[in-house]
mmCIF file of N, CA, C and O in Angstrom:
data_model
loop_
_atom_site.group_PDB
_atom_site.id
_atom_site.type_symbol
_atom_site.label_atom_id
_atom_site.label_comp_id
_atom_site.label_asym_id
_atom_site.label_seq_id
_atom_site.Cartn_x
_atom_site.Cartn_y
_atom_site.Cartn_z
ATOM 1 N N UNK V 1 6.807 -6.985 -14.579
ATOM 2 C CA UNK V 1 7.499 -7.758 -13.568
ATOM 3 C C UNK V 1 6.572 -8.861 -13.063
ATOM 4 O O UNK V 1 5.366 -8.676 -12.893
ATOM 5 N N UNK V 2 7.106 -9.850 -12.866
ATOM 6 C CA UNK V 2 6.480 -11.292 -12.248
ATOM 7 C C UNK V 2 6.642 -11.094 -10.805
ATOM 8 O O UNK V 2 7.625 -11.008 -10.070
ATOM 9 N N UNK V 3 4.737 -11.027 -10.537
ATOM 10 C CA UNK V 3 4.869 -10.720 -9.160
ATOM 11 C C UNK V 3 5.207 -11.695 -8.267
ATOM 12 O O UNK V 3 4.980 -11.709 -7.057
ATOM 13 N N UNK V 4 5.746 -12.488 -8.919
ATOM 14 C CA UNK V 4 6.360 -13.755 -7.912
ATOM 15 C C UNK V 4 8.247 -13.882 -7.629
ATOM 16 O O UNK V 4 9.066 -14.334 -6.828
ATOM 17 N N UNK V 5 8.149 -13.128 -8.922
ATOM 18 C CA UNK V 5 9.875 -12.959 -8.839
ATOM 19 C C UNK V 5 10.021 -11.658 -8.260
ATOM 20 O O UNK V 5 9.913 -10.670 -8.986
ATOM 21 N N UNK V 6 10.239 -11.550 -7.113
ATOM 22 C CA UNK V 6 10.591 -10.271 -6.255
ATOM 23 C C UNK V 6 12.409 -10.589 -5.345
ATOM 24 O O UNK V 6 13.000 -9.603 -4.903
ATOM 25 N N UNK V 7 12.999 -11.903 -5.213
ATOM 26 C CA UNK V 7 13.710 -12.158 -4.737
ATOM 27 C C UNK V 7 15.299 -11.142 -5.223
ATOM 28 O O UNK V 7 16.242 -11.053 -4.437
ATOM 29 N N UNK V 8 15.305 -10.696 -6.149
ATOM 30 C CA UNK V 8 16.057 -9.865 -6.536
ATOM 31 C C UNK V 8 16.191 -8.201 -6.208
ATOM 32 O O UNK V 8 17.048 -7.359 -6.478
ATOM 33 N N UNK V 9 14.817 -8.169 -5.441
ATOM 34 C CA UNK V 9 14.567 -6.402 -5.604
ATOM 35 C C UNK V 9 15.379 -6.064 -4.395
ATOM 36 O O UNK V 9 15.414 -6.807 -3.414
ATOM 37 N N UNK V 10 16.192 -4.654 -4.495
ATOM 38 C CA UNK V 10 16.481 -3.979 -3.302
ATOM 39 C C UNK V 10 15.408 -3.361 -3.137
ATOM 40 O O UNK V 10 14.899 -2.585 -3.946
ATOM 41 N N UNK V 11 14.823 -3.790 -1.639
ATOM 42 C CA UNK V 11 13.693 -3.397 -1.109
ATOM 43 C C UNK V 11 13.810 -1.887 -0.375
ATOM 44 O O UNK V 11 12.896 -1.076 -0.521
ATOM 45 N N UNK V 12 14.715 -1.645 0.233
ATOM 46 C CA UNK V 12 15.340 -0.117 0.547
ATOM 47 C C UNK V 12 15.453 0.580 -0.329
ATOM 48 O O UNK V 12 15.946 1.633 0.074
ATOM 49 N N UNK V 13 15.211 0.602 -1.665
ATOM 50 C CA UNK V 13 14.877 1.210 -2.865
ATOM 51 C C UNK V 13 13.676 1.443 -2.850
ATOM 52 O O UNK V 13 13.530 2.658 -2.718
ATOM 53 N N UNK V 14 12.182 0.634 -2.950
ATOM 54 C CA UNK V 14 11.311 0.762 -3.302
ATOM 55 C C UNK V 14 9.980 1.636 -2.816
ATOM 56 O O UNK V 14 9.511 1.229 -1.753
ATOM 57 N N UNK V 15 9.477 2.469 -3.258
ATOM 58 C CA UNK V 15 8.576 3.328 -2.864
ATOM 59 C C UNK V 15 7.665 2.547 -2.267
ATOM 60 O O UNK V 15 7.999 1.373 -2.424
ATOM 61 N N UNK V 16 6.469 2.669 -1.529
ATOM 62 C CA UNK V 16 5.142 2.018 -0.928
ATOM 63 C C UNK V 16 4.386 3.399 -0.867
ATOM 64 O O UNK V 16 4.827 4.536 -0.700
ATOM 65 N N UNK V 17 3.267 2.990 -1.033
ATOM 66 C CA UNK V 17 2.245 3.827 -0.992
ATOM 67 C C UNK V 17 2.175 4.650 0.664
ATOM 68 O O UNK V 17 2.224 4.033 1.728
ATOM 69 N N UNK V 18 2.098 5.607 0.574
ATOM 70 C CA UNK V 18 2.130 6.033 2.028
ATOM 71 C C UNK V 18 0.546 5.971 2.552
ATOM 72 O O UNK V 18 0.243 6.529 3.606
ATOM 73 N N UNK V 19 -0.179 5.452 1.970
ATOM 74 C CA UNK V 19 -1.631 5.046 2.393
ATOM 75 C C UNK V 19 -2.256 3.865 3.008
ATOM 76 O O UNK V 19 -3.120 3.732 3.876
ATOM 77 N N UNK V 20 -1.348 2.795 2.082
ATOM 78 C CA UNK V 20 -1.905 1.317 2.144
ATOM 79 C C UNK V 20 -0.457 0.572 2.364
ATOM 80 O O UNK V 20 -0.461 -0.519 2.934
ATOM 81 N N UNK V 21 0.595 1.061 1.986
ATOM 82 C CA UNK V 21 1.928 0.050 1.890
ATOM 83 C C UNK V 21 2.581 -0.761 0.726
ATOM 84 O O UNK V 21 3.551 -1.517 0.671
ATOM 85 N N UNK V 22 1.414 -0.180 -0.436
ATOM 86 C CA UNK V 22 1.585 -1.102 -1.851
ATOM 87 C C UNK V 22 3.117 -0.925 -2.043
ATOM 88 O O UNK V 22 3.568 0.209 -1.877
ATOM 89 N N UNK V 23 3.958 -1.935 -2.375
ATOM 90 C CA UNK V 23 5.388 -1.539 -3.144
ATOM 91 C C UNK V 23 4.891 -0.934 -4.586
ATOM 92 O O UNK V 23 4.416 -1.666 -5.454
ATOM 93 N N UNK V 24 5.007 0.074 -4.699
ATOM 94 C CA UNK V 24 5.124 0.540 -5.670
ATOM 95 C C UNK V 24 6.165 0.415 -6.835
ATOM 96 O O UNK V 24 7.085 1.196 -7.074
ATOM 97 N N UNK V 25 5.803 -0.813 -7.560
ATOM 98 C CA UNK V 25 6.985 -1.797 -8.199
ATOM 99 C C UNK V 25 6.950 -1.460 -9.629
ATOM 100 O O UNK V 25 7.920 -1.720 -10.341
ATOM 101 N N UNK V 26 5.866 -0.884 -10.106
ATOM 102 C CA UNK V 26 5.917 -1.212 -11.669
ATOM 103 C C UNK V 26 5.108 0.524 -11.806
ATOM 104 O O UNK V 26 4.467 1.020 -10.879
ATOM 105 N N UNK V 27 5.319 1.150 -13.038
ATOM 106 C CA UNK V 27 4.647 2.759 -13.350
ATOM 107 C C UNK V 27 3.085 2.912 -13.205
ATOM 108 O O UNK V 27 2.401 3.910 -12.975
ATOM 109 N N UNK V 28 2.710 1.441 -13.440
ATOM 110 C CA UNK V 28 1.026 1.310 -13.375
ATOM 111 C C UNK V 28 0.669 1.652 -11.605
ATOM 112 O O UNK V 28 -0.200 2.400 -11.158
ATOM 113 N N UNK V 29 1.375 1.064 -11.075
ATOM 114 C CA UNK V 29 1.083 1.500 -9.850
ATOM 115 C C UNK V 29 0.682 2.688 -8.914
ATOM 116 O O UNK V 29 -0.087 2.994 -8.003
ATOM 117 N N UNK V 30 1.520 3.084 -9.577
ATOM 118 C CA UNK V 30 1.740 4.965 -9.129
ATOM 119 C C UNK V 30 0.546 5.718 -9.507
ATOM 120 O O UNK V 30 0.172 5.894 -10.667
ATOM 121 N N UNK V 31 0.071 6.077 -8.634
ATOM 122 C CA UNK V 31 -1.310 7.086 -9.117
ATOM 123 C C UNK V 31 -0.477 8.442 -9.701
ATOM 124 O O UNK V 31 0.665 8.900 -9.727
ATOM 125 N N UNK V 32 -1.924 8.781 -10.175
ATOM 126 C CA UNK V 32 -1.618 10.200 -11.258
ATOM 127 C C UNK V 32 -2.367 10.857 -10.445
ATOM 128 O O UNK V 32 -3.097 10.287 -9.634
ATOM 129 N N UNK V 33 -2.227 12.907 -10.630
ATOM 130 C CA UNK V 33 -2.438 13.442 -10.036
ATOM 131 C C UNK V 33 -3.577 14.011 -10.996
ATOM 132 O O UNK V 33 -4.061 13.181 -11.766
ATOM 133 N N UNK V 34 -3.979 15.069 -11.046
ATOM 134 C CA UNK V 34 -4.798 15.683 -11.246
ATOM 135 C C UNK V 34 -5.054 16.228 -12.442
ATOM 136 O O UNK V 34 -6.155 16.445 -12.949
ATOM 137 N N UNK V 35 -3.737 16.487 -12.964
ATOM 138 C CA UNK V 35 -3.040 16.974 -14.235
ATOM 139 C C UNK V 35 -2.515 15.691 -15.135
ATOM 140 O O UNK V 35 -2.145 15.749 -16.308
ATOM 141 N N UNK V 36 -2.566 14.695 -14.421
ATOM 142 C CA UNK V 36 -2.519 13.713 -15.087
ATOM 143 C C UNK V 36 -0.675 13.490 -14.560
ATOM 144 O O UNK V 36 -0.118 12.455 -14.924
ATOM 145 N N UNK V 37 -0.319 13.956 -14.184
ATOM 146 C CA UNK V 37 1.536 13.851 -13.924
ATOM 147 C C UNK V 37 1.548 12.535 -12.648
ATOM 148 O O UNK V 37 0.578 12.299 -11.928
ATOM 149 N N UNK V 38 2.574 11.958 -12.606
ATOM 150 C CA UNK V 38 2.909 10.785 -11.842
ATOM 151 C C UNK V 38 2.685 11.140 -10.350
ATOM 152 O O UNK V 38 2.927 12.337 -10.192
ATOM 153 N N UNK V 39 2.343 10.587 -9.305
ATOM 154 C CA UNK V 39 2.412 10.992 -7.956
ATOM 155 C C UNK V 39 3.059 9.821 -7.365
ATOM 156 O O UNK V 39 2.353 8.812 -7.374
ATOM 157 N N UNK V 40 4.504 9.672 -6.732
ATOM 158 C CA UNK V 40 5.192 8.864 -6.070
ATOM 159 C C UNK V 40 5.083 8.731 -4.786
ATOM 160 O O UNK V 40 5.949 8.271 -4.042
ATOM 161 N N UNK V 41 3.576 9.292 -4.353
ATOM 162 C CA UNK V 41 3.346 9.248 -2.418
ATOM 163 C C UNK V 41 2.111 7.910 -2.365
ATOM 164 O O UNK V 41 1.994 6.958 -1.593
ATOM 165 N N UNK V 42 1.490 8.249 -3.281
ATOM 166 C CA UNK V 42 0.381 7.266 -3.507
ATOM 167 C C UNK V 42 0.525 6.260 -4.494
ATOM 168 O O UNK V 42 1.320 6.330 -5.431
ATOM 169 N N UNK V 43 -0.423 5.116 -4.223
ATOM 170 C CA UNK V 43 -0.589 4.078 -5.635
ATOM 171 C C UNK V 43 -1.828 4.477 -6.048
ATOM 172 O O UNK V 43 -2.439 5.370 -5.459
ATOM 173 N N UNK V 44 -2.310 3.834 -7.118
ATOM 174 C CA UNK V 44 -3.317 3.967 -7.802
ATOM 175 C C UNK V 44 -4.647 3.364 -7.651
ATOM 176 O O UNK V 44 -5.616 3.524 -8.393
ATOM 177 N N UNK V 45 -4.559 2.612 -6.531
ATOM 178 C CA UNK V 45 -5.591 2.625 -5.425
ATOM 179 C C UNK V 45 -6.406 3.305 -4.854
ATOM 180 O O UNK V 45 -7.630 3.272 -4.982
ATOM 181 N N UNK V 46 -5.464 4.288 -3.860
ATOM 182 C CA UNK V 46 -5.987 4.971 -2.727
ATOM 183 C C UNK V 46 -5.696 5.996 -3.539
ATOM 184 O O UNK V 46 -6.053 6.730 -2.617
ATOM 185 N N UNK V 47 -5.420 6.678 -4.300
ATOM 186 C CA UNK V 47 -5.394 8.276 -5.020
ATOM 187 C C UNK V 47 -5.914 8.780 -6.096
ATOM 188 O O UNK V 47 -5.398 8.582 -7.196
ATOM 189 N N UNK V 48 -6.959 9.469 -5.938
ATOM 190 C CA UNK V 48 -7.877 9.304 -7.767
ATOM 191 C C UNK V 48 -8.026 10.914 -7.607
ATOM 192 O O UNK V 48 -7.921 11.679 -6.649
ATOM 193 N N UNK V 49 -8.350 11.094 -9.130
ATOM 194 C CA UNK V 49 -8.365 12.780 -9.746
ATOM 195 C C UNK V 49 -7.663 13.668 -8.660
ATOM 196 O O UNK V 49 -8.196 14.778 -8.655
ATOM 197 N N UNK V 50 -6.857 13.587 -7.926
ATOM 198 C CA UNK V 50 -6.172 14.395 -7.088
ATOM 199 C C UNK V 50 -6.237 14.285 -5.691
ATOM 200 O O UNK V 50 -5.969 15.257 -4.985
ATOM 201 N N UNK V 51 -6.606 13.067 -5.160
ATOM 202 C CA UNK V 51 -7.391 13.051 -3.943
ATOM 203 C C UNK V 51 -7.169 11.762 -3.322
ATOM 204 O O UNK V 51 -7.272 10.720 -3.970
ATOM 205 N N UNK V 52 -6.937 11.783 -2.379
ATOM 206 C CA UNK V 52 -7.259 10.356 -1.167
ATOM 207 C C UNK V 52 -8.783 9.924 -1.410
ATOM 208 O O UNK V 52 -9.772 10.630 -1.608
ATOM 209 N N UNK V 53 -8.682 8.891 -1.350
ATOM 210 C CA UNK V 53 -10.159 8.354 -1.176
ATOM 211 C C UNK V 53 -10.250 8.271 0.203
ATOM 212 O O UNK V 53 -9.265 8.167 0.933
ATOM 213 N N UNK V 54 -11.660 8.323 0.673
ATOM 214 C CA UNK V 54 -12.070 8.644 1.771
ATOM 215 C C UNK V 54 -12.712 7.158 2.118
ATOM 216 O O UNK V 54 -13.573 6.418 1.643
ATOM 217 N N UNK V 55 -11.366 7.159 3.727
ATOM 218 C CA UNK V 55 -11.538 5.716 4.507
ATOM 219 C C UNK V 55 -10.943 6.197 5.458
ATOM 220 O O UNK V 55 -10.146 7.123 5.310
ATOM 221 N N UNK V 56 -11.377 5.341 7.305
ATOM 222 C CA UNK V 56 -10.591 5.598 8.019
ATOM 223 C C UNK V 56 -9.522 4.732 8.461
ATOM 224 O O UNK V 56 -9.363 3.684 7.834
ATOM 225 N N UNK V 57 -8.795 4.982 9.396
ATOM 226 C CA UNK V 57 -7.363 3.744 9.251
ATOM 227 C C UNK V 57 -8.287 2.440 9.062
ATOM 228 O O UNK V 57 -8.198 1.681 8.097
ATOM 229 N N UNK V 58 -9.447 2.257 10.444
ATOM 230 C CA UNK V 58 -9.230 0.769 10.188
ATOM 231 C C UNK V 58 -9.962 0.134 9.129
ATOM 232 O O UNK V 58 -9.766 -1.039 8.811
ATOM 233 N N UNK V 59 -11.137 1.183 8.359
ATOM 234 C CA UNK V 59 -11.339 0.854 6.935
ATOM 235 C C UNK V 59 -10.151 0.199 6.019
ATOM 236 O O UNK V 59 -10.310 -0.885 5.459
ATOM 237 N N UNK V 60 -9.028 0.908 5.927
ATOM 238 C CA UNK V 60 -8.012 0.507 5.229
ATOM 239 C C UNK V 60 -7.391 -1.161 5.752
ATOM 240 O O UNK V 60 -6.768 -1.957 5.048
ATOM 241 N N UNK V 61 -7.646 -1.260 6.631
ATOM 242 C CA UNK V 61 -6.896 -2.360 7.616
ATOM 243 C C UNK V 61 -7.730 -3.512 7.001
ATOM 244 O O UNK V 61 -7.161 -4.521 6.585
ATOM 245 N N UNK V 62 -9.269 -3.348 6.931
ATOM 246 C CA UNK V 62 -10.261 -4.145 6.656
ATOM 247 C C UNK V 62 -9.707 -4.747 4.896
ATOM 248 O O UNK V 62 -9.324 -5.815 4.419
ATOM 249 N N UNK V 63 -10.022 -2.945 4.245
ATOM 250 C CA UNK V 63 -9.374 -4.066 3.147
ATOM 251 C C UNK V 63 -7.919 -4.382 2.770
ATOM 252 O O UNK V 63 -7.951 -4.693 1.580
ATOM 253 N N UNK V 64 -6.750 -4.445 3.193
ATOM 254 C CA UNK V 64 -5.731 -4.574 3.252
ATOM 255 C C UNK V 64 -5.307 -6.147 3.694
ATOM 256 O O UNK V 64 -4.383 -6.846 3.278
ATOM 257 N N UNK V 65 -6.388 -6.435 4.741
ATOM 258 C CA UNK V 65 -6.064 -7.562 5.209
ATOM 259 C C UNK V 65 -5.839 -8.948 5.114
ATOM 260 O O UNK V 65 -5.130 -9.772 5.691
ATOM 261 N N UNK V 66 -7.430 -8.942 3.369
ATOM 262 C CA UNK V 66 -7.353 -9.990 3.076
ATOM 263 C C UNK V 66 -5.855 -10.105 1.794
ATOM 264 O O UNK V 66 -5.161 -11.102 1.591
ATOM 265 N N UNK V 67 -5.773 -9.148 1.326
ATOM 266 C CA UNK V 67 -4.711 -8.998 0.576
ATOM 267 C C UNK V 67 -3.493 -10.066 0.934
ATOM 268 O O UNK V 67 -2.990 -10.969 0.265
ATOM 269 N N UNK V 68 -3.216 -9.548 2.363
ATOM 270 C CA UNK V 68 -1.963 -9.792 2.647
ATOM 271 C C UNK V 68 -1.767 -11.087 3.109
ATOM 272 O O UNK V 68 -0.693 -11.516 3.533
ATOM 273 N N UNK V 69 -3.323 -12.017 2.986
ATOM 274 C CA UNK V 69 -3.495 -13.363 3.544
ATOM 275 C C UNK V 69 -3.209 -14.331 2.390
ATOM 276 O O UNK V 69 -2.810 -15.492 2.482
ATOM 277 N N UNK V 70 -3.544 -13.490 1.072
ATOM 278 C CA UNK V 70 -4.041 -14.208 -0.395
ATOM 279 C C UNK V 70 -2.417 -14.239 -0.570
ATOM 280 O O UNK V 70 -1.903 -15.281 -0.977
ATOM 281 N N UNK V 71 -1.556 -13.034 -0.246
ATOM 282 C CA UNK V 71 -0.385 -13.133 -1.294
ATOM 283 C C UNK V 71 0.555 -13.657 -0.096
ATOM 284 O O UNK V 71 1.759 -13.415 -0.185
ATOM 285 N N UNK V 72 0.025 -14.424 1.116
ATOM 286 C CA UNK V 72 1.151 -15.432 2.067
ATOM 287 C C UNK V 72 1.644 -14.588 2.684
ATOM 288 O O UNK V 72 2.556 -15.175 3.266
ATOM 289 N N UNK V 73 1.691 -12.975 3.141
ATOM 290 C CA UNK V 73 2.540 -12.601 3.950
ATOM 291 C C UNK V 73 2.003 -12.709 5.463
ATOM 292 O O UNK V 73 2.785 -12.465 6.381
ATOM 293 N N UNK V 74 0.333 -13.168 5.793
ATOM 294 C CA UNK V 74 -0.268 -13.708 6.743
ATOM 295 C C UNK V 74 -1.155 -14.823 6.483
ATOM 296 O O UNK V 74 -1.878 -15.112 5.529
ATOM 297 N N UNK V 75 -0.890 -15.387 7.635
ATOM 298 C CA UNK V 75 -1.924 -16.947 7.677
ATOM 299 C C UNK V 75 -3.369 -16.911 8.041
ATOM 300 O O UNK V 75 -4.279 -17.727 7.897
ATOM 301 N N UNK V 76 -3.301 -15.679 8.574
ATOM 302 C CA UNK V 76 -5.226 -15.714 8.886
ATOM 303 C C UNK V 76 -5.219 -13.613 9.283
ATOM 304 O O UNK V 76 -4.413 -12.826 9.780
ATOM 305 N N UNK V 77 -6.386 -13.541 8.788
ATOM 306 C CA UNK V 77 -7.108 -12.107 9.055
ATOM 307 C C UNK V 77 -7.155 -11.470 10.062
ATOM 308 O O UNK V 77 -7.496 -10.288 10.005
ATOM 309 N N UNK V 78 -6.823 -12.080 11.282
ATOM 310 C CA UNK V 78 -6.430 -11.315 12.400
ATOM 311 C C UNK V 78 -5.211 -11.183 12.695
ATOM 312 O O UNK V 78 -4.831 -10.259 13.414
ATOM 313 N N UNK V 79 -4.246 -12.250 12.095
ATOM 314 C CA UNK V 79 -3.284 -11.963 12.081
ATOM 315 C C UNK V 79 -2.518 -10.952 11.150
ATOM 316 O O UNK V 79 -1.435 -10.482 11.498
ATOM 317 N N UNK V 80 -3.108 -10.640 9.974
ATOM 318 C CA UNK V 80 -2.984 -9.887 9.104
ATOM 319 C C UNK V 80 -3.634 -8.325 10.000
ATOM 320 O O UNK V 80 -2.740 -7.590 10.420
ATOM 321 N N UNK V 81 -4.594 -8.024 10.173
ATOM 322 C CA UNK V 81 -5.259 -7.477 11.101
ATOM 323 C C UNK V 81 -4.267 -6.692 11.640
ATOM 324 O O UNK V 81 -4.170 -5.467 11.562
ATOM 325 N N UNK V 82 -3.387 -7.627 12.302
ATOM 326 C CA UNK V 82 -2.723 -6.591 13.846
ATOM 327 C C UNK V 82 -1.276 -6.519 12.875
ATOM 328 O O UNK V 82 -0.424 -5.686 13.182
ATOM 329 N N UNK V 83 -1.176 -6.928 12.349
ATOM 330 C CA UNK V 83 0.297 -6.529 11.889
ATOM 331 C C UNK V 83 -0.150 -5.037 10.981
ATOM 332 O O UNK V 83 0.627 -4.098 11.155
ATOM 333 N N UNK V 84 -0.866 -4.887 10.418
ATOM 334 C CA UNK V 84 -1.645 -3.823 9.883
ATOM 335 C C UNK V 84 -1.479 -2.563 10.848
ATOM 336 O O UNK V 84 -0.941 -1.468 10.682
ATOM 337 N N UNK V 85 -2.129 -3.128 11.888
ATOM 338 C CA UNK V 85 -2.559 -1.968 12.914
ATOM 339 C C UNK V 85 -0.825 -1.486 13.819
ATOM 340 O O UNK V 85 -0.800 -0.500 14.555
ATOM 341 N N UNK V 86 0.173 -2.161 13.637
ATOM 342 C CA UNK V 86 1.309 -1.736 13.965
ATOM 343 C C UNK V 86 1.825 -1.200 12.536
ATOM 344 O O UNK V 86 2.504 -0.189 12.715
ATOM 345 N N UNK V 87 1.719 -1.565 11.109
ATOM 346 C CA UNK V 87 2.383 -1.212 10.279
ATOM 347 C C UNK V 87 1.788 0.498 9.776
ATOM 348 O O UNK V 87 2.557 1.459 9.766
ATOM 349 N N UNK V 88 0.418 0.594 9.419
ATOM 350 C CA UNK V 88 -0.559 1.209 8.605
ATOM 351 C C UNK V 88 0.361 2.439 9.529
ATOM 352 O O UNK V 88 1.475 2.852 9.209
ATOM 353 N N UNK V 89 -0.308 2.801 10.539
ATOM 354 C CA UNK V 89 -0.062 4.135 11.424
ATOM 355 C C UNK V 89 1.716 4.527 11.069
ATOM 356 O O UNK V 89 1.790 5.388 10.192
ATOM 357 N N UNK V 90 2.189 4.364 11.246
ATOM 358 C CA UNK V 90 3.867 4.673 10.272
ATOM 359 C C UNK V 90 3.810 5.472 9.179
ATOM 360 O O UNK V 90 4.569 6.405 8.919
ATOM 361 N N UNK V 91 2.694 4.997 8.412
ATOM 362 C CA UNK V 91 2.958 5.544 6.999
ATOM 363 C C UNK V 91 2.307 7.378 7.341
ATOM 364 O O UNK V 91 1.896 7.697 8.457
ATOM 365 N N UNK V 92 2.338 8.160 6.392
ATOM 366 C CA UNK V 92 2.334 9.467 6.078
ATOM 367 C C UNK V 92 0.766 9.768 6.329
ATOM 368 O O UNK V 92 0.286 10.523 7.174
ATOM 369 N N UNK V 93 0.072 8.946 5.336
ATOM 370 C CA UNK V 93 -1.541 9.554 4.989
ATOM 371 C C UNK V 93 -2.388 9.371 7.196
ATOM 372 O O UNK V 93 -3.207 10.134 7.709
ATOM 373 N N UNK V 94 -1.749 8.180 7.825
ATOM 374 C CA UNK V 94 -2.504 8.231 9.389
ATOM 375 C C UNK V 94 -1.379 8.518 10.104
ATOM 376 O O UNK V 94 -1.039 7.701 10.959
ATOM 377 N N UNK V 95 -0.524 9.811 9.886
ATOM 378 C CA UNK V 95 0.304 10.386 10.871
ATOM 379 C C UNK V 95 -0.421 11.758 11.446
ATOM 380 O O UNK V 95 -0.703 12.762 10.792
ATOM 381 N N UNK V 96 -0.576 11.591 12.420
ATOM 382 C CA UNK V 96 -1.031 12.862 13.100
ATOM 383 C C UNK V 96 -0.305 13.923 13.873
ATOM 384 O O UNK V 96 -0.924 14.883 14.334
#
């Protein structure tokens, strides 16, 4: 998939990483578990040989941030930053 052509996707369909928020768009994405079988909670990022990698939220925020500046969904790093810090906590892996 052309990560530029997204204008078509039903987005209420699409998995996100419950760690980081990745859309989990394409099979490469999806981390594997341990056994090697697909895991649809995580991407292939944040989930290796069976496991979360070890970061705390705002570790994740740090690197998440520039991400989301490079691919236009924020104009600057603090602004990316705080939308982070309202989005990140939602997901599964920093629910307490």
């Amino acid at each position: 998939m052309d990560k530029n052509n997204t204008q078509n996707i039903d987005w209420s369909k699409v998995k996100i990483c419950q760690s980081c928020g990745m859309p989990l768009l394409q099979e490469e994405h999806f981390a594997k578990n341990a056994d090697g079988t697909k895991n649809d909670k995580w991407c292939c990022y944040c989930f290796h040989d069976g496991q979360l990698g070890e970061c705390t939220l705002e570790e994740m925020i740090d690197i998440c941030a520039p991400i989301e500046v490079r691919d236009g969904r924020s104009k600057t790093l603090e602004e990316a930053k705080e939308q982070l810090r309202q989005f990140l906590p939602t997901l599964e892996r920093w629910q307490k």
